[in-house]
PDB file of C-alpha atoms in Angstrom:
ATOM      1  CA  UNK A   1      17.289  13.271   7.938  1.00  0.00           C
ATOM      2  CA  UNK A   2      16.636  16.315   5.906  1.00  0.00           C
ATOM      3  CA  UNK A   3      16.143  15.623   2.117  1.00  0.00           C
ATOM      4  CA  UNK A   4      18.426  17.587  -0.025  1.00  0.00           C
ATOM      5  CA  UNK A   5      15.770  18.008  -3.408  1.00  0.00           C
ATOM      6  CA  UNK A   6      18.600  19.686  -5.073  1.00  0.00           C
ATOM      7  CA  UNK A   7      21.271  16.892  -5.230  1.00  0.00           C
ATOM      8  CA  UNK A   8      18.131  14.596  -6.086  1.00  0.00           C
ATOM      9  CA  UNK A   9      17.212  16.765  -8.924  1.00  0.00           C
ATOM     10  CA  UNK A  10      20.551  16.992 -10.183  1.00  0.00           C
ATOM     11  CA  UNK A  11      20.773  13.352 -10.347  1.00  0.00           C
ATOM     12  CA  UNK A  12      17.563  12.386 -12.007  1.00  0.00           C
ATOM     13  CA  UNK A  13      18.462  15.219 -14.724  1.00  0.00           C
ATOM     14  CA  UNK A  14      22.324  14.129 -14.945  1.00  0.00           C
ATOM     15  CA  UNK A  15      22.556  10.676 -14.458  1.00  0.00           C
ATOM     16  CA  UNK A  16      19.182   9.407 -14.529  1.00  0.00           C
ATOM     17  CA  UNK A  17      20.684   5.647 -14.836  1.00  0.00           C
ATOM     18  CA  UNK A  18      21.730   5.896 -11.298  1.00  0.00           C
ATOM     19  CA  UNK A  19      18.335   4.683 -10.300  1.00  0.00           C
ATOM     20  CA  UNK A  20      18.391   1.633 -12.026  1.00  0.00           C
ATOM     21  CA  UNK A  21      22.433   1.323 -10.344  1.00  0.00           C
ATOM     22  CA  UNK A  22      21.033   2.004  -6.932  1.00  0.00           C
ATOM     23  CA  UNK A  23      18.447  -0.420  -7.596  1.00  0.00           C
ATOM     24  CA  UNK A  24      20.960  -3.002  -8.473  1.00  0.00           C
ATOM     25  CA  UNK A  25      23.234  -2.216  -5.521  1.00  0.00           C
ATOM     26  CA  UNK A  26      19.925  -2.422  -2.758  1.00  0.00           C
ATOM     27  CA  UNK A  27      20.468  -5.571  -0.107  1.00  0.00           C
ATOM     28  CA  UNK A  28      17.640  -7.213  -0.650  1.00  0.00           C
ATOM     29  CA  UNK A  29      15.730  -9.436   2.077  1.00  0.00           C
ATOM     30  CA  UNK A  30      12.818 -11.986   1.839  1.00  0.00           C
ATOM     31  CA  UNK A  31       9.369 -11.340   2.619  1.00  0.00           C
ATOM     32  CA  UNK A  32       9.295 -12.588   5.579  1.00  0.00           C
ATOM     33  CA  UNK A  33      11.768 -12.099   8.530  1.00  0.00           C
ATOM     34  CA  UNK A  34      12.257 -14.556  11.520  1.00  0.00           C
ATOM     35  CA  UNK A  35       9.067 -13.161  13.620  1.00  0.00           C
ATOM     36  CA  UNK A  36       6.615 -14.125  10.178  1.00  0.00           C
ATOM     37  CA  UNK A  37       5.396 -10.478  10.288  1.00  0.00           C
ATOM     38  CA  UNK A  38       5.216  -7.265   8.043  1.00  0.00           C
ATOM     39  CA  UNK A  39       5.338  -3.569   9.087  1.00  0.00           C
ATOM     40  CA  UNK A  40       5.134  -1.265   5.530  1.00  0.00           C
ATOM     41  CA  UNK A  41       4.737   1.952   5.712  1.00  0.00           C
ATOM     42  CA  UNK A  42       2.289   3.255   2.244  1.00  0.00           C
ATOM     43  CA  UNK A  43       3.300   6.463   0.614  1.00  0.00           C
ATOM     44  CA  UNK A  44       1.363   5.363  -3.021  1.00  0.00           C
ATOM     45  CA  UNK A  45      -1.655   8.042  -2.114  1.00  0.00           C
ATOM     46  CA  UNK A  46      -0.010  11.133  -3.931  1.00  0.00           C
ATOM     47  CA  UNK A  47      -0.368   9.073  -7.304  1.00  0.00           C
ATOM     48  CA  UNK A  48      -4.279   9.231  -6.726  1.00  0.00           C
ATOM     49  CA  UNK A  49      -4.378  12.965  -6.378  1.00  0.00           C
ATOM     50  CA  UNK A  50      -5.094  12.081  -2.747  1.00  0.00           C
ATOM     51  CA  UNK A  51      -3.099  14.297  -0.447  1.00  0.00           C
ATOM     52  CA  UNK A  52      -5.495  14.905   2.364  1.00  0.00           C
ATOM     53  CA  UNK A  53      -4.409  14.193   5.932  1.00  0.00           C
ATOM     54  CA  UNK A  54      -7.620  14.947   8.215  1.00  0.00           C
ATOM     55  CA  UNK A  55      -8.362  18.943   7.486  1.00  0.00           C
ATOM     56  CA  UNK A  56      -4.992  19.951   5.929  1.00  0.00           C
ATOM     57  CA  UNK A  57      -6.185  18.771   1.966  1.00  0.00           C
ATOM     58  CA  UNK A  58      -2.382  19.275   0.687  1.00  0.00           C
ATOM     59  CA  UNK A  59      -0.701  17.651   3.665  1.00  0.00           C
ATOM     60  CA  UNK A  60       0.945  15.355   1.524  1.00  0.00           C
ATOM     61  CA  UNK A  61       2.139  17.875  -1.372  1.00  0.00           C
ATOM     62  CA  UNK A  62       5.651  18.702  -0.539  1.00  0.00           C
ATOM     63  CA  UNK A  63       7.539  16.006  -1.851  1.00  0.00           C
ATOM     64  CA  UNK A  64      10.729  16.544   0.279  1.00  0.00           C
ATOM     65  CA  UNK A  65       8.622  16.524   3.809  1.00  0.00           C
ATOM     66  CA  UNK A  66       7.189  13.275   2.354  1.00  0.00           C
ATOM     67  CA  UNK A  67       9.955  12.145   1.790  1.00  0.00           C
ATOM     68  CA  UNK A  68      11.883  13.319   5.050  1.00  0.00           C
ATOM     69  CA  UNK A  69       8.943  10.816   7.482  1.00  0.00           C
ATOM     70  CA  UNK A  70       9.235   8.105   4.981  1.00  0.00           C
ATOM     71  CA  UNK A  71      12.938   8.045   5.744  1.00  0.00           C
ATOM     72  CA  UNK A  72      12.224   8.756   9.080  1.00  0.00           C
ATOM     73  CA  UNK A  73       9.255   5.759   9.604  1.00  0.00           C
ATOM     74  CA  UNK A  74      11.959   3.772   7.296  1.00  0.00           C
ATOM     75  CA  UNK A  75      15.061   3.907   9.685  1.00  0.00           C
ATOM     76  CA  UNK A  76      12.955   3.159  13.505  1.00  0.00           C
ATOM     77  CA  UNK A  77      13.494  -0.566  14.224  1.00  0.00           C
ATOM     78  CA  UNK A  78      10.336  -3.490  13.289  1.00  0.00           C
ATOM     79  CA  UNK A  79      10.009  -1.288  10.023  1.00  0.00           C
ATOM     80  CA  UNK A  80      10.580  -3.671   7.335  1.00  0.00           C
ATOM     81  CA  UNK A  81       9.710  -1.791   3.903  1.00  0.00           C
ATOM     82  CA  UNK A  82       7.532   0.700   2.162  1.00  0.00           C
ATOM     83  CA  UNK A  83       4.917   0.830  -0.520  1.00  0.00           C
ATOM     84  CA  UNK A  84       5.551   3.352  -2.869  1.00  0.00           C
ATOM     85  CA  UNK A  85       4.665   4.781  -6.355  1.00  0.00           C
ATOM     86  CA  UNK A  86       8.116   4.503  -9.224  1.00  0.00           C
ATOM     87  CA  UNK A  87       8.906   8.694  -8.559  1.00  0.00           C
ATOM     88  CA  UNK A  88       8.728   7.796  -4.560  1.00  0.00           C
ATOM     89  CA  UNK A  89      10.782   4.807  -4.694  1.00  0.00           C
ATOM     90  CA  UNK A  90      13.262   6.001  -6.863  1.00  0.00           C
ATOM     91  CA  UNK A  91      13.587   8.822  -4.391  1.00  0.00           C
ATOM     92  CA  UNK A  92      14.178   6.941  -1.961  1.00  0.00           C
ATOM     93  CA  UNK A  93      16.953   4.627  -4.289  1.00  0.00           C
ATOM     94  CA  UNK A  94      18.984   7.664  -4.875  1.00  0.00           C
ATOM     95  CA  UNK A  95      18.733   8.278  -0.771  1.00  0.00           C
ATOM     96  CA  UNK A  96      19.544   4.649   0.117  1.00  0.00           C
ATOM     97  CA  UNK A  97      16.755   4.319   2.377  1.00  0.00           C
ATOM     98  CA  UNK A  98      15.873   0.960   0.904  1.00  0.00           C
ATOM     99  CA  UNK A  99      18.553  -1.228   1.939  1.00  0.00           C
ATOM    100  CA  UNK A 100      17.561  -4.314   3.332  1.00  0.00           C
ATOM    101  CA  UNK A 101      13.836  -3.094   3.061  1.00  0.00           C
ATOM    102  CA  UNK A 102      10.732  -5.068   1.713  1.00  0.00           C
ATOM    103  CA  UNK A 103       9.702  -2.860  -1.840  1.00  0.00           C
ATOM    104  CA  UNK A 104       6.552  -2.950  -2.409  1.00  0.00           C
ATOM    105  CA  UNK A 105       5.597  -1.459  -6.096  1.00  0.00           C
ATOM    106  CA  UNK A 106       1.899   0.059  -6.489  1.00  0.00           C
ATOM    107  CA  UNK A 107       0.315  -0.992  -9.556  1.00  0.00           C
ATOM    108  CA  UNK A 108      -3.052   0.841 -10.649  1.00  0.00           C
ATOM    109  CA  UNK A 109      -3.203   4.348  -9.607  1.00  0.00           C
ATOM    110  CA  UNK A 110      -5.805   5.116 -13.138  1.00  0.00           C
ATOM    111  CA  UNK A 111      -8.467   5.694 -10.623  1.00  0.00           C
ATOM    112  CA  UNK A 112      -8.021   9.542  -9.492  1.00  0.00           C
ATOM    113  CA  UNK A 113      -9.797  10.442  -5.929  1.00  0.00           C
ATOM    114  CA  UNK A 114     -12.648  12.572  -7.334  1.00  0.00           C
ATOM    115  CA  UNK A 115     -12.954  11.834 -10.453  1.00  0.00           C
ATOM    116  CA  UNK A 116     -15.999  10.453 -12.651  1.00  0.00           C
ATOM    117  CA  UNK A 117     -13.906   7.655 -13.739  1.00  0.00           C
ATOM    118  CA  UNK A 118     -12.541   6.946 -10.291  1.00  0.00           C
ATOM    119  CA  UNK A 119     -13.665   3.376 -10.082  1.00  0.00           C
ATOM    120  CA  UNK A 120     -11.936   2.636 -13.534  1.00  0.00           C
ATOM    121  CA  UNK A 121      -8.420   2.205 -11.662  1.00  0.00           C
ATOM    122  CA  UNK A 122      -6.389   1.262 -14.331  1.00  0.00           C
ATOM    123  CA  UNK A 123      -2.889   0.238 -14.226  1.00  0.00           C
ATOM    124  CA  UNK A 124      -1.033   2.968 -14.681  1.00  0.00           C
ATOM    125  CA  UNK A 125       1.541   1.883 -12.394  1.00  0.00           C
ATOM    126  CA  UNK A 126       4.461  -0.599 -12.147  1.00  0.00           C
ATOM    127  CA  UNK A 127       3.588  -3.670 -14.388  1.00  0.00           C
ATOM    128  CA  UNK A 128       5.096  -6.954 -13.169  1.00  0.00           C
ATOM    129  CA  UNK A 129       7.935  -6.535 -15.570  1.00  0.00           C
ATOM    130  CA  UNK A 130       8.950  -3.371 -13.319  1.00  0.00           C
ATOM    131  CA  UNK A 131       8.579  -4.795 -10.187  1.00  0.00           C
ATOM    132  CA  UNK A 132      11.056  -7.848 -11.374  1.00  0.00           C
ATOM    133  CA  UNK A 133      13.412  -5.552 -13.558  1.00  0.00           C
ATOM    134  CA  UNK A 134      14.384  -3.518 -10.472  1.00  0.00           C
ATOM    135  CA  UNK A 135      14.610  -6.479  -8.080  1.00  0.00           C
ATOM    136  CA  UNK A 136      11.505  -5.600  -5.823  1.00  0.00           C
ATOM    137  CA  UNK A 137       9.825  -7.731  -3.639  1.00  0.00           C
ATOM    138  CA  UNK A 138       5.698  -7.356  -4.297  1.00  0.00           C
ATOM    139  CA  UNK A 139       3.446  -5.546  -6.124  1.00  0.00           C
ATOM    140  CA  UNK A 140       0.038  -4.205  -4.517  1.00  0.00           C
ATOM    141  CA  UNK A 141      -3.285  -3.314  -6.289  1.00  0.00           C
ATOM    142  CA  UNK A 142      -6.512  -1.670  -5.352  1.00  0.00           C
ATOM    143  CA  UNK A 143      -9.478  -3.381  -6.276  1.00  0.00           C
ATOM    144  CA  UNK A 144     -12.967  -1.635  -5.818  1.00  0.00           C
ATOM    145  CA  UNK A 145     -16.097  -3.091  -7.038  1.00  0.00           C
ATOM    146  CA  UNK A 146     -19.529  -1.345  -7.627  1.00  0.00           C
ATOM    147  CA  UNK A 147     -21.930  -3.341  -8.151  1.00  0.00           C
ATOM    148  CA  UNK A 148     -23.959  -0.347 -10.023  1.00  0.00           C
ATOM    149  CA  UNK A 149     -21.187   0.161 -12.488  1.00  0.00           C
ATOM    150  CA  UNK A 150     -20.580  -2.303 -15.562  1.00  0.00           C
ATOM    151  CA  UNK A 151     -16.590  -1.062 -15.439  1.00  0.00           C
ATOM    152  CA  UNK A 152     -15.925  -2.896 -12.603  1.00  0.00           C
ATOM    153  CA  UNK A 153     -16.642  -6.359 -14.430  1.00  0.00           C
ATOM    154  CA  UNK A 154     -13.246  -4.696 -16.576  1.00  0.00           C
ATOM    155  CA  UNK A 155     -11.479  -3.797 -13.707  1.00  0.00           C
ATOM    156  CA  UNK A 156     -11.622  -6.887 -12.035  1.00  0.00           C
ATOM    157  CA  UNK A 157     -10.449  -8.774 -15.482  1.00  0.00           C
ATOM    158  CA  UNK A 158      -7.259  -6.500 -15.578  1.00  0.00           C
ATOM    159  CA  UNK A 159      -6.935  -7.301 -11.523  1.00  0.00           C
ATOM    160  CA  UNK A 160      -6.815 -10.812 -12.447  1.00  0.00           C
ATOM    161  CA  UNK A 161      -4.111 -11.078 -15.480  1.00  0.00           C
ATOM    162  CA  UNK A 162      -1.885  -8.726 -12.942  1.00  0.00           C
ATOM    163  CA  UNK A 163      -2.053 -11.307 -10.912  1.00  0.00           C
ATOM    164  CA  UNK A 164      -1.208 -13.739 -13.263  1.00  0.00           C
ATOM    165  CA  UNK A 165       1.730 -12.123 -14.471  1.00  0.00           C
ATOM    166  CA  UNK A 166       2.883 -11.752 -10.864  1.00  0.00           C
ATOM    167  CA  UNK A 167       2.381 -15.369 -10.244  1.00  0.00           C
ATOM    168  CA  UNK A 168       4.240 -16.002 -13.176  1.00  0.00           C
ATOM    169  CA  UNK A 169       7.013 -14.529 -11.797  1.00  0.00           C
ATOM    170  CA  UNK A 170       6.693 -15.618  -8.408  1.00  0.00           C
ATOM    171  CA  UNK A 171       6.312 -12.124  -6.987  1.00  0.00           C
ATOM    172  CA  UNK A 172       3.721 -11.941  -4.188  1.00  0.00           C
ATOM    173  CA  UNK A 173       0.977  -9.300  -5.285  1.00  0.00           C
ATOM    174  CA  UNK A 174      -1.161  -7.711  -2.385  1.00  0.00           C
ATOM    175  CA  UNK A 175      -4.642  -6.814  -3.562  1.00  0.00           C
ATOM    176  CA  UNK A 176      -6.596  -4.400  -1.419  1.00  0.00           C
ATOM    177  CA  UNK A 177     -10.528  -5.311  -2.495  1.00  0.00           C
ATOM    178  CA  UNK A 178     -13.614  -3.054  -1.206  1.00  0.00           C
ATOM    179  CA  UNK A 179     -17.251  -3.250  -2.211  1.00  0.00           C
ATOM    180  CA  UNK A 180     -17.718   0.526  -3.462  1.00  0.00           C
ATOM    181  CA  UNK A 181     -20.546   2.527  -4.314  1.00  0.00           C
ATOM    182  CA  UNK A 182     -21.341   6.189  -4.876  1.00  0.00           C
ATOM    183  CA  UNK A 183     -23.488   8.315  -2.903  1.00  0.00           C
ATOM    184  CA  UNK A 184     -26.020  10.633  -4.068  1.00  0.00           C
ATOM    185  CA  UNK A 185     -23.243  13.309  -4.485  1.00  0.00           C
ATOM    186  CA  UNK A 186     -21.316  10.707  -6.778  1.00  0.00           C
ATOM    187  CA  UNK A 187     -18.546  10.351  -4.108  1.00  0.00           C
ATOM    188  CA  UNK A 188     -17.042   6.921  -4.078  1.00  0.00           C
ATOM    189  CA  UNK A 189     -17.443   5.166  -0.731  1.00  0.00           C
ATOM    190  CA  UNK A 190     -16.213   1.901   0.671  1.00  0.00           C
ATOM    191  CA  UNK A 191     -19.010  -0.358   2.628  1.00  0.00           C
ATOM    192  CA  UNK A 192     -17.041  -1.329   5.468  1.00  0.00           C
ATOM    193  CA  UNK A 193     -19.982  -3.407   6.940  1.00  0.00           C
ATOM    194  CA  UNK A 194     -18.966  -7.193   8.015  1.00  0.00           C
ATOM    195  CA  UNK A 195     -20.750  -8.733   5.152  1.00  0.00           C
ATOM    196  CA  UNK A 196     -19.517  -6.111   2.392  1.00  0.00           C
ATOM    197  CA  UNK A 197     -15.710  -7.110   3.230  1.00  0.00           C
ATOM    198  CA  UNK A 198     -16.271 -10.635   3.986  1.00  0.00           C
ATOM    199  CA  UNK A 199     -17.327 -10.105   0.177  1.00  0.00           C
ATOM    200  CA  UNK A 200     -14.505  -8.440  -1.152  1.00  0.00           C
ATOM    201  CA  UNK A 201     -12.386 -11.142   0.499  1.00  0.00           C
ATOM    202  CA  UNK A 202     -14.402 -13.677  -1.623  1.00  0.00           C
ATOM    203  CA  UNK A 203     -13.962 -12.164  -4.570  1.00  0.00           C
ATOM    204  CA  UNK A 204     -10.166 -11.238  -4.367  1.00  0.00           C
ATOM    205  CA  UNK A 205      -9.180 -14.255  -3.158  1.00  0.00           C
ATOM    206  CA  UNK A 206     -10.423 -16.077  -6.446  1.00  0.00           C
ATOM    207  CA  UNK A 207      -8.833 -13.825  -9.049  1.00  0.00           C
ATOM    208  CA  UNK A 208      -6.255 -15.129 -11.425  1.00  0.00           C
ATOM    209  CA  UNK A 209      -5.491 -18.719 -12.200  1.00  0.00           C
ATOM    210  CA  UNK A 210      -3.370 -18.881  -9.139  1.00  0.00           C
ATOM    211  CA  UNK A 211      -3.700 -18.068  -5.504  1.00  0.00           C
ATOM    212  CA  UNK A 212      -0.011 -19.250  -4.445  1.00  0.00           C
ATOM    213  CA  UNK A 213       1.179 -15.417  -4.309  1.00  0.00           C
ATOM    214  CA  UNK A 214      -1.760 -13.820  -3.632  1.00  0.00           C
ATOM    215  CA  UNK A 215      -1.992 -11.793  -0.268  1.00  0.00           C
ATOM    216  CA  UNK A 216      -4.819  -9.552   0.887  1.00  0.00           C
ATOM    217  CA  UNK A 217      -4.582  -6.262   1.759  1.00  0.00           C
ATOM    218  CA  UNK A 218      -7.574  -5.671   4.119  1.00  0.00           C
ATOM    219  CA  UNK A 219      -9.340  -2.786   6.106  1.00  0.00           C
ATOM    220  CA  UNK A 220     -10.887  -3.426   9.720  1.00  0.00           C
ATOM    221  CA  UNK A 221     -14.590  -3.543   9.748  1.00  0.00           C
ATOM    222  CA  UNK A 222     -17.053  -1.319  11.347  1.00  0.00           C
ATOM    223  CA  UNK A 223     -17.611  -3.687  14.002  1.00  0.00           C
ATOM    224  CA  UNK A 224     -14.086  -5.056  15.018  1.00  0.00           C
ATOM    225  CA  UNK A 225     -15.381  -7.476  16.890  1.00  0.00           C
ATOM    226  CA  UNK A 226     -16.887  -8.940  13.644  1.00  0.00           C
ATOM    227  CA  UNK A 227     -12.871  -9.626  11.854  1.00  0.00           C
ATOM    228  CA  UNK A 228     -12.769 -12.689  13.509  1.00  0.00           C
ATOM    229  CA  UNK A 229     -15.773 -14.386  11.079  1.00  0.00           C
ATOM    230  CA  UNK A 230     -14.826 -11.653   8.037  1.00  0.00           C
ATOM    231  CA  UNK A 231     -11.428 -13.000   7.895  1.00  0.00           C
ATOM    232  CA  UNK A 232     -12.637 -16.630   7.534  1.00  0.00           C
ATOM    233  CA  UNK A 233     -13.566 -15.797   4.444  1.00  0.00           C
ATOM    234  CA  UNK A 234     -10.057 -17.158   3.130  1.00  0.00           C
ATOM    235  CA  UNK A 235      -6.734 -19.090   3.615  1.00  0.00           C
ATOM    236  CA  UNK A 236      -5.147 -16.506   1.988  1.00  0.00           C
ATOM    237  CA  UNK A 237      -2.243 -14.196   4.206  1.00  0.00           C
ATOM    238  CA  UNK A 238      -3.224 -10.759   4.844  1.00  0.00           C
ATOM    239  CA  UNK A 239      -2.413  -7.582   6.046  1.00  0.00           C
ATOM    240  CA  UNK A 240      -4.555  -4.892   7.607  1.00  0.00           C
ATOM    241  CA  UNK A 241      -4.407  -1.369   6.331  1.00  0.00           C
ATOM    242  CA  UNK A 242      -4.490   1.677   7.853  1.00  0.00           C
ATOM    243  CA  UNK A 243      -6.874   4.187   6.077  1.00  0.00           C
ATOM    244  CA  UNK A 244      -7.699   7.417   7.327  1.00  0.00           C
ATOM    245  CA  UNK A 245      -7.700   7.458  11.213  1.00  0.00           C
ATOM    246  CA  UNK A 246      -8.764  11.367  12.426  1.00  0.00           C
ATOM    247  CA  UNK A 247      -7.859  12.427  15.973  1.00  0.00           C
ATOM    248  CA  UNK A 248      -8.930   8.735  17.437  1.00  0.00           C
ATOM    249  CA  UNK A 249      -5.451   6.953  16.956  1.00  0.00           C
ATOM    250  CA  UNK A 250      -5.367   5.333  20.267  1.00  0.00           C
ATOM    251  CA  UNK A 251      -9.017   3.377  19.030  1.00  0.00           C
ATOM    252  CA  UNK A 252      -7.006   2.617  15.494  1.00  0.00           C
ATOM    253  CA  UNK A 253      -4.130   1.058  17.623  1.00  0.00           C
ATOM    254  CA  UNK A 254      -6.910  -0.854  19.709  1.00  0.00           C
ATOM    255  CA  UNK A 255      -8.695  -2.095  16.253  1.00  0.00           C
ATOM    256  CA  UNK A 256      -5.749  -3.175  14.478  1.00  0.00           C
ATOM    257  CA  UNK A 257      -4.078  -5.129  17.528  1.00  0.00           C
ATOM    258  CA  UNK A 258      -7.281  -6.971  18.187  1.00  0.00           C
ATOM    259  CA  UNK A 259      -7.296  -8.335  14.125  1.00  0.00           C
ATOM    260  CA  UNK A 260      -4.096  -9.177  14.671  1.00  0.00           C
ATOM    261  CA  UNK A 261      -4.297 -11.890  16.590  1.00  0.00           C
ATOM    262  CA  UNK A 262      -6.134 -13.810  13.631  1.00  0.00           C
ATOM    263  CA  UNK A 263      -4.701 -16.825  12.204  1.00  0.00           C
ATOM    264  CA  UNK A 264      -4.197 -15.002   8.577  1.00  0.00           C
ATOM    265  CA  UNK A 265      -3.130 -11.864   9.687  1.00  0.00           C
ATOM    266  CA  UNK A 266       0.391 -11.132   9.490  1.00  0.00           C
ATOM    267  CA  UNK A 267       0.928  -7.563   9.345  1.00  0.00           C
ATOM    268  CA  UNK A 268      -0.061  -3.989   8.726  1.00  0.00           C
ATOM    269  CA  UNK A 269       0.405  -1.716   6.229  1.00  0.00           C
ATOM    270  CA  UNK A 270      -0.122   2.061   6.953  1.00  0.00           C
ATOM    271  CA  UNK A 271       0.272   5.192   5.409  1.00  0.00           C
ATOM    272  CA  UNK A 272      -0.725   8.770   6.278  1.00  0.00           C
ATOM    273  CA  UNK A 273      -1.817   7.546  10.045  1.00  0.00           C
ATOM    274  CA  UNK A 274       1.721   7.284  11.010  1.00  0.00           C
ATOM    275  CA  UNK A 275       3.567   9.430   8.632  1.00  0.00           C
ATOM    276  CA  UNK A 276       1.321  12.413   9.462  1.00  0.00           C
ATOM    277  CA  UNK A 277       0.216  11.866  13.038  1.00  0.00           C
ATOM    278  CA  UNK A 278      -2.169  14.376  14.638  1.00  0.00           C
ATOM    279  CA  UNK A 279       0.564  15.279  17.133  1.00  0.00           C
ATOM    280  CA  UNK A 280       3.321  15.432  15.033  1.00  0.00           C
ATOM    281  CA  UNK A 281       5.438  12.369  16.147  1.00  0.00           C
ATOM    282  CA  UNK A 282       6.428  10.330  13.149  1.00  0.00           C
ATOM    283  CA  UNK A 283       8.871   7.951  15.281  1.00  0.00           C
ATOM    284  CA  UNK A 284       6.781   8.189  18.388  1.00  0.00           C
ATOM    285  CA  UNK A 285       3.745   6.669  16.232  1.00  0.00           C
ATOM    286  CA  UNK A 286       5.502   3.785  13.700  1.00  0.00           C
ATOM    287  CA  UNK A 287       7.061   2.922  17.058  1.00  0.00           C
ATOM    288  CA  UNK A 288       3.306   2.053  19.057  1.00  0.00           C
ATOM    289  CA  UNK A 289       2.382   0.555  15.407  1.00  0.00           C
ATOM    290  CA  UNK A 290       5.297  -1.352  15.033  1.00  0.00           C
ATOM    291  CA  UNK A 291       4.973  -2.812  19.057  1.00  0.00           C
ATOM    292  CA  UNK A 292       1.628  -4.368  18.143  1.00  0.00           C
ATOM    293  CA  UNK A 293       3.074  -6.703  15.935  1.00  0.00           C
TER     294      UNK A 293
END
């Protein structure tokens, strides 16, 4: 499908309330289908300042080729929704490429890739009042925790009253947890080590004063044989995610299909991997993802 900016620009500066009617007129769907599992494609990097795909550093900058693969990835069949940012998703309203698709709203994008304050990832963001105003399904958070750096102790407090107000609501919020540091260069990293995300899990899976709509949001370990004893860290559902794959997407496919066949794993949720595939195939790629559910 090729996006046609224009017609979206003329909407948005025209009738900008025909977001908020396409997002009353989406066919909405629960959670879950029939087969208990969940394909998302994530498009909520931009939002970070993050628009690196492998070497090409802007990859992700042109809004209407981002937006063309998202509708793309969208419309191939096991694809049941997207995680987004509020200007991608309401793209994607005015398109109608979210009929009968799982919305996922991203909530704290504070923490810019980069940046000295990139661990402070604030919620800048859909709040849960968003997420139920326009009739979307879940919410999803990032939460990174340095151990060297007092702000965390704040960013996991703000972590857990999202959650709260989610619960509140009965929206299912995915939270994505890492055990972060910086390296002697002050670039954040995420200790994907066996006993760092067995951690995270730990800690995530305690926030808030309820668990009941609380999913993870999880990355495959170093060792992959190792997910088996990470991910019995908790009772909570999760998904894996995709991260940052290189040339090597045949070992990501081989990674992610082991996990999961764990008891709490119920789906993936994968961004610039399939949407920007080193050999160009958008539909070729959601496709293999999509078959190892």
């Amino acid at each position: 499908m090729s996006v046609d900016i224009t017609e979206l620009v003329r909407l948005r500066a025209e009738r900008p309330e025909a977001i908020a009617e396409a997002a009353a007129r989406r066919t909405r769907r629960p959670l879950l289908n029939d087969s208990g599992r969940l394909m998302i494609v994530a498009a909520d990097h931009p939002a970070r300042g993050a628009l690196g795909v492998g070497g090409n550093r802007m990859a992700m900058a042109n809004r209407a080729g981002l937006l063309e693969r998202l509708v793309l990835a969208l419309s191939r069949p096991g694809v049941d929704g997207v995680l987004a940012t509020a200007d991608i998703l309401d793209d994607l309203l005015l398109l109608g490429a979210l009929d009968g698709k799982v919305v996922m709203g991203s909530m704290n994008r504070g923490g810019l890739q980069g940046a000295s304050f990139e661990l402070d990832d604030r919620f800048t963001g859909h709040r849960p009042e968003d997420i139920e105003r326009l009739g979307f399904d879940a919410g999803k958070l990032l939460l990174r925790v340095d151990y060297a750096d007092p702000g965390s102790l704040t960013t996991m407090e703000s972590t857990a009253r999202a959650i709260d107000d989610m619960a509140a609501r009965r929206l299912p919020v995915f939270v994505e947890p890492f055990i972060s540091g910086r390296t002697t260069e002050g670039k954040v990293v995420n200790d994907l080590s066996a006993e760092a995300v067995t951690r995270s899990i730990a800690i995530a899976s305690g926030l808030g004063g309820s668990s009941a709509y609380t999913w993870l949001k999880v990355p495959v370990c170093d060792n992959p044989d190792d997910m088996g004893e990470v991910m019995a860290a908790s009772t909570l559902p999760a998904v894996l995610l995709g991260g940052e794959v290189g040339d090597d997407q045949d070992g990501a496919y081989e990674k992610w299909r082991g996990a999961l066949q764990l008891p709490t794993v119920r789906g993936l949720v994968v961004g610039r991997s399939l949407l920007y595939p080193a050999d160009g195939d958008v539909a070729a790629a959601v496709d293999t993802a999509v078959g190892l559910l």
